[in-house]
Amino acid sequence: MSEGIAWIGAHSTIDRSATLPGMLGGISLTAVRGVEADEFLINLGADLDELAARTAYRDLTAAVGGPPPGVNPVMYGQCGEWLYVLEDWGMATWSTGFRKVPSMRPGPGEEVVCVTMNWWSPPQAILHAPGDERVRRAEFGEDTGAGSALDAALNAAGAVLLAPQADEDAGTRLSEAVFTAVGTYCGLSISQGLVQAGELCGLFIPMV
């Protein structure tokens, strides 16, 4: 059975843990297809030598004793035709970077789905560039209004709310529904065990 990515949403309200060799709480996700994986990572700010080394996330972070100021470690992998990038520092680099850095802007035929936690600049949001060079945005609890297959998946997963939910578990349930929908739409399955253990490849990416 596919593990999916609902577990990312289920742990969205948990703080990142410095004791883990990998990630678990508060993970933001960027998934892209239609562009070569290394090219996308370079456009995000990856160092060429670091990218070529394909170092496991846990070894990368252990080797340097923590990233320098203004730089964050990210984890990445491939699932089918999608490259995915995981970040637990508070948001997804691509979510703000594409507005400022020309090379991050999606080109024709390049599809990006991004779920960003936005810890310091709420609300949490979903961004979707379906391949036409335009980026649609929705806050958690909404769809993008484009009538897309992603919007249909958000509705089917219960990630689109008619009214705010008041109970204290509502945020976790909503995040889980959002990641369930994105996982369904993209066909993504990412192993929680591998991510927690930091066994996927890692890179340092500068803040934008």
CSV table of C-alpha atoms in Angstrom, one decimal:
chain,number,residue,atom,x,y,z
A,1,MET,CA,0.0,0.0,0.0
A,2,SER,CA,1.2,3.5,-0.9
A,3,GLU,CA,2.3,5.6,2.1
A,4,GLY,CA,1.1,8.8,0.5
A,5,ILE,CA,2.0,12.1,2.2
A,6,ALA,CA,-1.0,12.6,4.6
A,7,TRP,CA,1.5,12.0,7.4
A,8,ILE,CA,3.2,15.3,6.6
A,9,GLY,CA,-0.1,17.1,7.3
A,10,ALA,CA,-0.8,15.1,10.4
A,11,HIS,CA,2.5,16.4,11.9
A,12,SER,CA,2.2,20.0,10.6
A,13,THR,CA,1.6,21.5,14.0
A,14,ILE,CA,4.6,19.8,15.6
A,15,ASP,CA,7.7,21.9,15.9
A,16,ARG,CA,10.8,20.8,14.1
A,17,SER,CA,13.0,18.6,16.3
A,18,ALA,CA,16.8,19.2,16.5
A,19,THR,CA,17.2,15.7,17.9
A,20,LEU,CA,16.0,14.0,14.7
A,21,PRO,CA,18.6,13.3,11.9
A,22,GLY,CA,15.8,14.2,9.5
A,23,MET,CA,12.4,15.9,9.5
A,24,LEU,CA,8.9,15.3,10.9
A,25,GLY,CA,7.0,18.4,12.1
A,26,GLY,CA,6.0,21.5,10.2
A,27,ILE,CA,7.2,20.3,6.7
A,28,SER,CA,6.5,22.4,3.6
A,29,LEU,CA,6.4,20.7,0.2
A,30,THR,CA,7.2,21.8,-3.3
A,31,ALA,CA,6.6,19.3,-6.1
A,32,VAL,CA,7.5,19.9,-9.7
A,33,ARG,CA,7.3,18.1,-13.1
A,34,GLY,CA,8.1,19.2,-16.6
A,35,VAL,CA,11.6,20.5,-15.7
A,36,GLU,CA,14.8,18.6,-15.2
A,37,ALA,CA,15.3,17.9,-11.5
A,38,ASP,CA,18.8,19.2,-11.1
A,39,GLU,CA,17.9,22.4,-13.1
A,40,PHE,CA,15.0,23.1,-10.7
A,41,LEU,CA,17.3,22.6,-7.6
A,42,ILE,CA,19.9,24.8,-9.1
A,43,ASN,CA,17.3,27.5,-9.7
A,44,LEU,CA,16.3,27.2,-6.1
A,45,GLY,CA,19.9,28.0,-5.1
A,46,ALA,CA,21.6,24.6,-4.8
A,47,ASP,CA,25.4,24.5,-4.9
A,48,LEU,CA,26.6,22.5,-8.0
A,49,ASP,CA,29.2,20.5,-6.1
A,50,GLU,CA,26.8,19.8,-3.3
A,51,LEU,CA,24.2,18.6,-5.8
A,52,ALA,CA,26.7,16.4,-7.5
A,53,ALA,CA,27.7,14.7,-4.2
A,54,ARG,CA,24.2,13.4,-3.6
A,55,THR,CA,24.8,13.5,0.2
A,56,ALA,CA,22.2,12.1,2.6
A,57,TYR,CA,20.5,14.8,4.5
A,58,ARG,CA,21.6,13.5,7.9
A,59,ASP,CA,25.2,13.4,6.8
A,60,LEU,CA,25.1,16.8,5.2
A,61,THR,CA,23.8,18.5,8.4
A,62,ALA,CA,26.0,16.5,10.7
A,63,ALA,CA,29.1,17.3,8.7
A,64,VAL,CA,28.8,21.1,9.1
A,65,GLY,CA,27.2,21.3,12.5
A,66,GLY,CA,24.3,23.3,11.2
A,67,PRO,CA,23.8,25.7,8.3
A,68,PRO,CA,25.3,29.1,8.1
A,69,PRO,CA,23.0,32.2,8.6
A,70,GLY,CA,20.5,32.7,5.9
A,71,VAL,CA,20.7,29.1,4.6
A,72,ASN,CA,18.5,26.1,5.3
A,73,PRO,CA,18.9,22.4,4.8
A,74,VAL,CA,16.3,20.8,2.5
A,75,MET,CA,15.6,17.2,1.6
A,76,TYR,CA,14.6,16.1,-1.9
A,77,GLY,CA,13.6,13.0,-3.9
A,78,GLN,CA,11.8,11.7,-6.9
A,79,CYS,CA,8.4,10.0,-7.1
A,80,GLY,CA,7.3,9.1,-10.6
A,81,GLU,CA,7.6,12.2,-12.8
A,82,TRP,CA,7.6,14.5,-9.8
A,83,LEU,CA,10.6,16.0,-8.0
A,84,TYR,CA,9.8,16.9,-4.4
A,85,VAL,CA,11.5,19.2,-2.0
A,86,LEU,CA,10.9,19.1,1.8
A,87,GLU,CA,11.7,22.0,4.1
A,88,ASP,CA,11.0,22.3,7.9
A,89,TRP,CA,12.3,25.8,8.6
A,90,GLY,CA,8.9,27.5,8.4
A,91,MET,CA,8.0,27.8,4.7
A,92,ALA,CA,8.8,26.7,1.2
A,93,THR,CA,11.6,28.6,-0.5
A,94,TRP,CA,9.8,28.5,-3.9
A,95,SER,CA,6.6,30.1,-2.6
A,96,THR,CA,8.3,33.5,-2.2
A,97,GLY,CA,11.3,32.9,-4.4
A,98,PHE,CA,9.5,32.7,-7.7
A,99,ARG,CA,8.3,36.3,-7.3
A,100,LYS,CA,11.8,37.6,-6.8
A,101,VAL,CA,14.1,35.3,-8.8
A,102,PRO,CA,13.4,35.1,-12.5
A,103,SER,CA,14.9,31.6,-12.8
A,104,MET,CA,12.4,30.2,-10.3
A,105,ARG,CA,9.4,31.3,-12.3
A,106,PRO,CA,7.6,28.4,-13.9
A,107,GLY,CA,8.0,28.1,-17.7
A,108,PRO,CA,5.6,26.7,-20.3
A,109,GLY,CA,4.8,23.1,-19.4
A,110,GLU,CA,6.4,23.3,-16.0
A,111,GLU,CA,3.9,22.3,-13.3
A,112,VAL,CA,4.5,23.2,-9.6
A,113,VAL,CA,2.4,22.3,-6.6
A,114,CYS,CA,3.6,23.9,-3.4
A,115,VAL,CA,2.2,23.6,0.2
A,116,THR,CA,3.9,26.2,2.5
A,117,MET,CA,3.4,26.4,6.3
A,118,ASN,CA,4.2,30.2,6.5
A,119,TRP,CA,5.1,30.1,10.2
A,120,TRP,CA,6.1,33.8,10.2
A,121,SER,CA,3.7,35.1,7.7
A,122,PRO,CA,0.4,33.2,8.0
A,123,PRO,CA,-1.8,31.8,6.6
A,124,GLN,CA,-0.7,28.5,5.3
A,125,ALA,CA,-1.2,28.3,1.6
A,126,ILE,CA,-1.3,26.1,-1.5
A,127,LEU,CA,0.2,27.4,-4.8
A,128,HIS,CA,-0.4,25.8,-8.1
A,129,ALA,CA,1.3,26.6,-11.4
A,130,PRO,CA,-0.4,24.1,-13.8
A,131,GLY,CA,2.0,24.6,-16.8
A,132,ASP,CA,0.8,27.9,-18.2
A,133,GLU,CA,3.3,30.1,-16.4
A,134,ARG,CA,0.6,31.4,-14.0
A,135,VAL,CA,0.5,30.7,-10.3
A,136,ARG,CA,-2.8,30.2,-8.5
A,137,ARG,CA,-3.0,30.5,-4.7
A,138,ALA,CA,-5.4,29.4,-2.0
A,139,GLU,CA,-5.3,29.5,1.7
A,140,PHE,CA,-5.8,26.2,3.6
A,141,GLY,CA,-9.6,25.6,3.7
A,142,GLU,CA,-10.0,26.9,0.1
A,143,ASP,CA,-9.4,25.8,-3.4
A,144,THR,CA,-7.7,27.9,-6.1
A,145,GLY,CA,-11.0,28.7,-7.9
A,146,ALA,CA,-9.6,27.4,-11.2
A,147,GLY,CA,-11.8,24.4,-11.4
A,148,SER,CA,-8.7,22.2,-11.8
A,149,ALA,CA,-8.1,18.6,-11.0
A,150,LEU,CA,-6.2,19.8,-8.0
A,151,ASP,CA,-9.2,21.7,-6.8
A,152,ALA,CA,-11.3,18.6,-7.3
A,153,ALA,CA,-8.9,16.6,-5.2
A,154,LEU,CA,-9.0,19.3,-2.4
A,155,ASN,CA,-12.7,19.1,-2.4
A,156,ALA,CA,-12.8,15.3,-2.4
A,157,ALA,CA,-10.4,15.2,0.5
A,158,GLY,CA,-12.4,17.5,2.7
A,159,ALA,CA,-9.8,20.3,2.4
A,160,VAL,CA,-12.3,23.0,1.3
A,161,LEU,CA,-14.3,24.3,4.3
A,162,LEU,CA,-17.6,26.1,4.2
A,163,ALA,CA,-17.0,27.7,7.6
A,164,PRO,CA,-14.1,28.0,10.1
A,165,GLN,CA,-13.7,25.0,12.4
A,166,ALA,CA,-13.4,25.9,16.0
A,167,ASP,CA,-12.1,22.9,17.8
A,168,GLU,CA,-8.4,22.6,18.6
A,169,ASP,CA,-7.7,19.7,16.3
A,170,ALA,CA,-9.2,21.4,13.3
A,171,GLY,CA,-5.8,22.7,12.0
A,172,THR,CA,-4.3,19.3,12.0
A,173,ARG,CA,-7.2,17.7,10.3
A,174,LEU,CA,-7.2,20.4,7.7
A,175,SER,CA,-3.5,20.1,7.0
A,176,GLU,CA,-3.9,16.3,6.7
A,177,ALA,CA,-6.7,16.8,4.2
A,178,VAL,CA,-4.6,19.3,2.2
A,179,PHE,CA,-1.6,16.9,2.0
A,180,THR,CA,-3.9,14.0,1.2
A,181,ALA,CA,-5.4,15.9,-1.7
A,182,VAL,CA,-1.9,17.0,-3.0
A,183,GLY,CA,-0.7,13.4,-2.7
A,184,THR,CA,-3.7,12.1,-4.6
A,185,TYR,CA,-3.4,14.7,-7.3
A,186,CYS,CA,0.4,14.2,-7.8
A,187,GLY,CA,0.5,10.5,-7.0
A,188,LEU,CA,3.1,11.2,-4.4
A,189,SER,CA,4.3,8.7,-1.9
A,190,ILE,CA,7.1,9.7,0.5
A,191,SER,CA,8.3,7.4,3.2
A,192,GLN,CA,7.9,8.9,6.7
A,193,GLY,CA,10.6,6.6,8.0
A,194,LEU,CA,13.2,7.7,5.4
A,195,VAL,CA,12.4,11.4,6.0
A,196,GLN,CA,12.6,11.1,9.8
A,197,ALA,CA,15.9,9.2,9.5
A,198,GLY,CA,17.3,11.9,7.0
A,199,GLU,CA,18.1,9.2,4.5
A,200,LEU,CA,17.0,11.2,1.4
A,201,CYS,CA,19.4,13.5,-0.4
A,202,GLY,CA,20.0,16.9,1.2
A,203,LEU,CA,21.1,20.3,0.1
A,204,PHE,CA,21.6,23.8,1.6
A,205,ILE,CA,19.3,26.4,0.0
A,206,PRO,CA,19.6,30.2,0.7
A,207,MET,CA,16.6,32.1,1.9
A,208,VAL,CA,15.0,34.3,-0.7
